[in-house]
Structure formats: structure tokens, C-alpha cells
XYZ file of C-alpha atoms in Angstrom:
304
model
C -76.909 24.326 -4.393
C -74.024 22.247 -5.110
C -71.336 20.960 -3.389
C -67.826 21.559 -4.531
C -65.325 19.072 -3.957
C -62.181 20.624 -2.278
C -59.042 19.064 -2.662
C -56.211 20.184 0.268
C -53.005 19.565 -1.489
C -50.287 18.181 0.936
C -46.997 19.416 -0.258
C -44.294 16.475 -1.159
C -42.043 16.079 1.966
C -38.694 17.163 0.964
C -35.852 14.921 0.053
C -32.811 14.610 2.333
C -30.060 17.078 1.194
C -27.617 14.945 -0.003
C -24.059 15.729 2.038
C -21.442 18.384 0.620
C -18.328 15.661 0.311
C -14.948 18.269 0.316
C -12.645 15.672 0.805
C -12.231 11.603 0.347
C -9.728 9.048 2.342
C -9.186 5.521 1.659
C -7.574 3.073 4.294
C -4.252 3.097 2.464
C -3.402 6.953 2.608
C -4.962 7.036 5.555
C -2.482 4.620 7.163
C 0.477 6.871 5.035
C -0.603 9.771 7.844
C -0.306 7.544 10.542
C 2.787 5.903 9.879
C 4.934 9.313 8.506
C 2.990 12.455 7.427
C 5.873 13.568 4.949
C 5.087 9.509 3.206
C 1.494 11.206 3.055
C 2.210 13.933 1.579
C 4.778 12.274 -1.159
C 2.138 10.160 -2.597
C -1.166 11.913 -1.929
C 0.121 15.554 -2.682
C 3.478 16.018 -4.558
C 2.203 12.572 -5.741
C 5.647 11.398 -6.994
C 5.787 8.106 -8.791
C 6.736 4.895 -7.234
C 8.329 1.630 -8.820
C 6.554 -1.212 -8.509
C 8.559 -3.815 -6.473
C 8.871 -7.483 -7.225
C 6.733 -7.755 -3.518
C 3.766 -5.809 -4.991
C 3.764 -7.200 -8.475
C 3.389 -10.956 -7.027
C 0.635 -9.199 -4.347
C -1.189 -8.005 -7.511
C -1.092 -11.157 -9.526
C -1.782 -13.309 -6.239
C -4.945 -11.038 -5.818
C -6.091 -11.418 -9.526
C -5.301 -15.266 -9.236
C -7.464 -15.653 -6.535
C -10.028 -13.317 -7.795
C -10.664 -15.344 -11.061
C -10.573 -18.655 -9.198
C -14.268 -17.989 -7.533
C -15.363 -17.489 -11.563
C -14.544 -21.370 -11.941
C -17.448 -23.353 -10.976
C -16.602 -24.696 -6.917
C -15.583 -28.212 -8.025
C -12.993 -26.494 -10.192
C -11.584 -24.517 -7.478
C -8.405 -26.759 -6.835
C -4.726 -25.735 -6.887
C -3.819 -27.207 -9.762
C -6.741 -24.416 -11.692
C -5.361 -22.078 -9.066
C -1.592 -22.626 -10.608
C -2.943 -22.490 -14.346
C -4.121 -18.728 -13.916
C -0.657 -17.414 -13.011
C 0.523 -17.284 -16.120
C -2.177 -15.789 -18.293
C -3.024 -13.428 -15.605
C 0.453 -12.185 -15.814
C 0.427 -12.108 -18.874
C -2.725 -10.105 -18.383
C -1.549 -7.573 -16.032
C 1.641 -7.045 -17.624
C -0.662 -6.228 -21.416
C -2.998 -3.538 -18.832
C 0.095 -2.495 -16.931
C 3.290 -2.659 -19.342
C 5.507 -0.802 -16.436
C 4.927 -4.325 -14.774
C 7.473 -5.598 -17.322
C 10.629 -3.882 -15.920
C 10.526 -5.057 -12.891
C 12.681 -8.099 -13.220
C 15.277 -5.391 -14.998
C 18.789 -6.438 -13.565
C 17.393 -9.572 -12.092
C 19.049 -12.879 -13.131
C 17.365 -14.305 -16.159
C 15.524 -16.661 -14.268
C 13.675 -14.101 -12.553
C 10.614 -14.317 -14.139
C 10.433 -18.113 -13.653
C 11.193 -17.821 -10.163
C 8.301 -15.014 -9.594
C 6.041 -17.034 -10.983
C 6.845 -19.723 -8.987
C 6.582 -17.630 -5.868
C 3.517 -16.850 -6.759
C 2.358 -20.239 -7.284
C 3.766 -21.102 -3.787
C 2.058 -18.186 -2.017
C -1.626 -19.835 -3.451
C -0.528 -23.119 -1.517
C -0.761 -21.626 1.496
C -4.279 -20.012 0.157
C -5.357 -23.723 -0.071
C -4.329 -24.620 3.043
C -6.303 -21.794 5.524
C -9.065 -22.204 3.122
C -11.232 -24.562 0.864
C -12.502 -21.931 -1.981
C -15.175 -25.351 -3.014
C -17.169 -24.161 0.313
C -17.535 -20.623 -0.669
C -20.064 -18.573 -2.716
C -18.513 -14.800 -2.364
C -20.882 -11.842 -2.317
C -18.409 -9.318 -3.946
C -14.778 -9.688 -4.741
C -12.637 -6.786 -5.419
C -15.840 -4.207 -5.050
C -14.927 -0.534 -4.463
C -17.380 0.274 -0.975
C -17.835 4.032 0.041
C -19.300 5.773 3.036
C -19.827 9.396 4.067
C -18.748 10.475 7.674
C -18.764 13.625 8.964
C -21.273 14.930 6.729
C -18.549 16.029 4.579
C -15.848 13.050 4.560
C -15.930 10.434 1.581
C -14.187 7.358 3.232
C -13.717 4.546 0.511
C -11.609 1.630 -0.565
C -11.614 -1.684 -2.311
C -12.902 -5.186 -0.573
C -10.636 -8.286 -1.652
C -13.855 -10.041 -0.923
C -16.809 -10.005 0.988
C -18.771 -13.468 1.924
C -22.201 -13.012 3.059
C -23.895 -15.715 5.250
C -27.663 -16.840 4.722
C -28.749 -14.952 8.215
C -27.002 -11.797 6.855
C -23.971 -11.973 8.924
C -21.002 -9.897 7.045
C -17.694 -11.484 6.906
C -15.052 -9.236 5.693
C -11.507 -11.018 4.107
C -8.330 -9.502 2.837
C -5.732 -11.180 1.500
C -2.292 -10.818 2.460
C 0.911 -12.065 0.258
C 3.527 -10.923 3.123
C 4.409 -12.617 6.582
C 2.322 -12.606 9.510
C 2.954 -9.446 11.354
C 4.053 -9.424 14.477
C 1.715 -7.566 17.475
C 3.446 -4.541 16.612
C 2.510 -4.263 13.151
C -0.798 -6.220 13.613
C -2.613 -3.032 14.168
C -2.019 -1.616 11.162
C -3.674 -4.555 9.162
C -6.683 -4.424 10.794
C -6.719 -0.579 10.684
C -7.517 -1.216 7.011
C -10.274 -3.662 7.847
C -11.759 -1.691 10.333
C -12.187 1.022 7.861
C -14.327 -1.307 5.531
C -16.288 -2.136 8.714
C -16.971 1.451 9.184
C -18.199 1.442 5.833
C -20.289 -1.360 5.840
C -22.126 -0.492 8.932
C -22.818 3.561 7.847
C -24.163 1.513 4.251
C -25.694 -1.363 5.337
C -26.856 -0.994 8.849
C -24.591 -4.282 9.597
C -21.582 -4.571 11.655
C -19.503 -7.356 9.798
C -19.106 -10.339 12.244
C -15.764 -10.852 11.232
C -12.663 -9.418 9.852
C -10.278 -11.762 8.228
C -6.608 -11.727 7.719
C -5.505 -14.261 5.464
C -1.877 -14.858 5.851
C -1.092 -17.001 2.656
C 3.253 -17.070 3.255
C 2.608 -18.325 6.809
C -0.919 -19.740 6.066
C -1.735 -18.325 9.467
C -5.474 -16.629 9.698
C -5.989 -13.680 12.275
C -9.784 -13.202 12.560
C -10.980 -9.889 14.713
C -14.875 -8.791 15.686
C -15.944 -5.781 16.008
C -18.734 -4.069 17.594
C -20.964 -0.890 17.118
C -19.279 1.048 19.798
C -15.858 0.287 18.679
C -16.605 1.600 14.749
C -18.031 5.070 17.216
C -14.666 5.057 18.212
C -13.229 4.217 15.337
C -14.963 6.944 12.799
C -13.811 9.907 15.029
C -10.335 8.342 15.176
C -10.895 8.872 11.249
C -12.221 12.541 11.478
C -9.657 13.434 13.298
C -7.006 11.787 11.183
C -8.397 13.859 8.330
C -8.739 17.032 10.075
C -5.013 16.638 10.967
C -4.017 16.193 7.304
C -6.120 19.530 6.527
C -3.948 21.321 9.077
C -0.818 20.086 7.686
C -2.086 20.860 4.129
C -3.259 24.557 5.010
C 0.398 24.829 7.143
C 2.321 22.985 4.581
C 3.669 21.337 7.499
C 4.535 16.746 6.914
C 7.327 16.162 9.259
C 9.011 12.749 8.802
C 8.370 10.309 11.370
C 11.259 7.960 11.323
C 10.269 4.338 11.884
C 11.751 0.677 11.028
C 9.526 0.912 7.432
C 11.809 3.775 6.611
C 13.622 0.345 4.931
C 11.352 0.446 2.536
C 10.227 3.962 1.616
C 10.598 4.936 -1.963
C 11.715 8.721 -1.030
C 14.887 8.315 1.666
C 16.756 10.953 -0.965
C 14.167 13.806 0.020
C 13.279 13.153 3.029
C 15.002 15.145 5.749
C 15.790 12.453 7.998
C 18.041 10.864 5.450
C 19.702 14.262 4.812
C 17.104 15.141 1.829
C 15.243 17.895 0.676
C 11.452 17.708 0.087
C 10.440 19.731 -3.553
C 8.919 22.764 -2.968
C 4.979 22.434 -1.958
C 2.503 22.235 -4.962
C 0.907 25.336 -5.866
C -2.413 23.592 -6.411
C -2.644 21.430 -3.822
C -5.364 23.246 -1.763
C -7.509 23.386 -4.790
C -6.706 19.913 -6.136
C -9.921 17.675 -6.450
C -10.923 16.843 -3.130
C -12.682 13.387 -4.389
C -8.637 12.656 -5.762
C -7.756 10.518 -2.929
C -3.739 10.596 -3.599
C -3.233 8.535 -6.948
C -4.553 9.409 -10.361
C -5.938 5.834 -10.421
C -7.002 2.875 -7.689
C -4.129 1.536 -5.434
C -3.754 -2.057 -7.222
C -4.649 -4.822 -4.861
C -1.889 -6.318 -3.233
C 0.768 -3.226 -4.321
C 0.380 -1.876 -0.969
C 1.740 -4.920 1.088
């Protein structure tokens, strides 16, 4: 008699179901919520346009400057190659973004000298909190995404991300305004935070260090985190975004009057200022949920 060979078949262990994502956040409308839920619901739901200031349009081109400089080989990365790329990469952002160009409308004609002077001025104080010929960055300008919640698609853009040979995560943001004061300090590192979170839920690393680069003041504000505080942190986040579904499903973004009220875009509809918000969007409970306010990416440096 012979033998058959039996074969047991095992079946193939399933694959994680991947998580149902209804709804994305990034650090900048998230911060929106938290400062004034009508600004929140302006820009992430009536989405009403914006002008781009003089502030953000040097933030943007001081971001792109500095971006470009780590492409020079690190004996090239001086000030004087720093100062050459304002121009062209003006003249760059201005060919992708031709709205760029009115800005200087009504401005004296030597406005556009003068920005790009600022601008110029702003990468001194880059040079001085930093020497760019000591550093080999891991990713510079790299959109990083995480979900929380099972359902929550938390994402924004890294100015830049330096990675040290034992691993260590160093997370750096550049900033073209003043050095806040304590008051406003929180809301800076809010943002950085919220790439922490990221990085930890994607890369099972809490960064060592979150850097503020101040490059008006040429100050540097440097902040640590830990596991427990990114625990904290993500159901801070939850909750934020629970609270904007409430508002959404009540139609319900009170103003909350503050000193940035300065520099809000919308004082003529908002109520606090005697205005009228437009009527609620139709659609906005079945926009795209992965539409995180803008049609496109908030440019670096236009939210500062």
C-alpha cells in the first residue's frame, strides 16, 4: 500500500484592515479652530479667498531660499549664494503664482526693491543661529501624514527634518516673523507638536527636538517632547476635531475676538465687527473629507 502525502493548507493570515479616514486636519486649520472658530470656518468651509500679504510673500520666498540653499554643495552654502537665490526664486514663484505680482499694487515704486531686500536681511539672521555647511537634511519641505483615531488623517508639511546618525529626529521650522512672546509661544509649537505626533504614530520615534528658528530676531526656541506628552497631545487633537464636527453638523462658528483680529482677512463679515457671515454652504457636510480647507497646500511661510 502506498502512502499518500497530505498537505494541511494553513490559510494566509489576513492583512490589517486599513483605517476608514472621514476626515483630515493639518496644524494650520487646526490652530484656525483654536484661535476663532468663525476664522475656521471662513477658510476651511465657505473657503473665501485671501490676499496674499507682503508678510507671507517674503515668508514664502524666505522658505524657498532656504530650501534651495541645502541643493548647493555645503561649501557653497554661504550668504552671499543665500542672497543670489532671491531673485530668481522670485522670479520663480511669481511665474508658478502670478497673483504674487499684485502685491506691491499701491506700494511706492521701490517696493519691490525693498522686499527683496527684506528678504535678503531676514537670511542674515538664518546665518547667524545656524551654519547650513554643518548640515546634511533628511527631508526639506516633505508633506508627513498620520492616522489617529482610526478615522482622523492628521497631515502637514515639514520645513525640514535633520536626522542624526543614532536616529535621533530633530524637527525645524522656520519662522520669518518676530519672536513671540510667552503668550503666543504656544501656538508655534502647537504646529510642531503636531509633526511630532506624526512622526512618532509613523516612525516609532519621538523627535528629540523641536526647533523654532527665529530668523528677524535670530533667536532659536528649542522644545522636547516625550511619549506621554504626544498621548496628551493626540486626544487634545481628537477632540479639537470632534468639536469642529459639532459646529459643522450645528452650523454653529462663533467669533472669538482676540488681539489677531488685527489681522484677519474677514472683519466685514464677521459679527464682532458688525458683519454678516454668508449663508452656510449647502455642501459642506458632503464636501471631501480628505479637503483639508484649501483647494491646494498652505504655501510655506504664508501662514506666519
Amino acid at each position: 500500500m502506498t502512502a499518500e502525502s497530505v498537505t494541511t493548507s494553513q490559510p494566509s493570515p489576513a492583512a490589517p484592515t486599513p483605517p476608514t479616514v472621514r476626515a483630515s486636519l493639518s496644524p494650520s486649520r487646526a490652530a484656525d479652530f483654536k484661535t476663532c472658530p468663525l476664522l475656521y470656518r471662513f477658510r476651511s468651509i465657505d473657503r473665501l479667498p485671501e490676499r496674499t500679504t507682503i508678510e507671507q510673500a517674503r515668508g514664502t520666498l524666505v522658505h524657498a531660499v532656504l530650501e534651495r540653499l541645502f541643493d548647493l554643495p555645503a561649501t557653497g552654502r554661504t550668504p552671499e549664494a543665500a542672497g543670489d537665490l532671491v531673485a530668481p526664486q522670485w522670479d520663480r514663484l511669481v511665474t508658478e503664482q502670478p497673483e504674487l505680482a499684485g502685491i506691491f499694487d499701491g506700494a511706492e515704486p521701490a517696493g519691490p526693491v525693498e522686499f527683496l531686500r527684506s528678504a535678503a536681511g531676514l537670511l542674515q539672521g538664518y546665518f547667524a543661529v545656524e551654519d547650513p555647511t554643518r548640515l546634511e537634511p533628511a527631508e526639506r519641505e516633505s508633506l508627513i501624514s498620520a492616522v489617529v483615531d482610526e478615522e482622523l488623517l492628521i497631515r502637514g508639511y515639514l520645513d525640514r527634518l535633520d536626522v542624526a546618525p543614532d536616529g535621533a529626529l530633530r524637527v525645524v521650522d522656520y519662522k520669518t516673523g518676530g519672536a513671540p512672546r510667552e503668550a503666543f509661544e504656544a501656538r508655534a509649537l502647537f504646529q510642531l507638536k503636531f509633526y511630532a505626533l506624526v512622526l512618532w504614530r509613523t516612525r516609532g520615534v519621538v523627535p528629540r527636538v523641536l526647533r523654532l528658528l527665529y530668523l528677524r530676531d535670530a533667536e532659536v526656541l528649542d522644545y522636547t517632547p516625550d511619549a506621554d506628552e504626544l498621548v496628551r497631545f493626540e486626544r487634545t487633537v481628537v477632540a479639537l476635531w470632534r468639536a469642529i464636527e459639532q459646529a459643522t453638523a450645528r452650523q454653529d462658528f462663533r467669533p472669538r475676538p482676540s488681539r489677531l483680529c488685527d489681522w484677519c482677512s474677514h472683519q466685514a463679515l464677521c459679527p464682532s465687527f458688525g458683519g454678516t457671515p454668508p449663508p452656510f454652504p449647502v455642501a459642506a457636510a458632503s464636501a471631501d473629507p480628505l479637503r483639508d480647507s484649501r483647494s491646494t497646500p498652505v504655501t510655506p511661510g504664508a501662514d506666519e
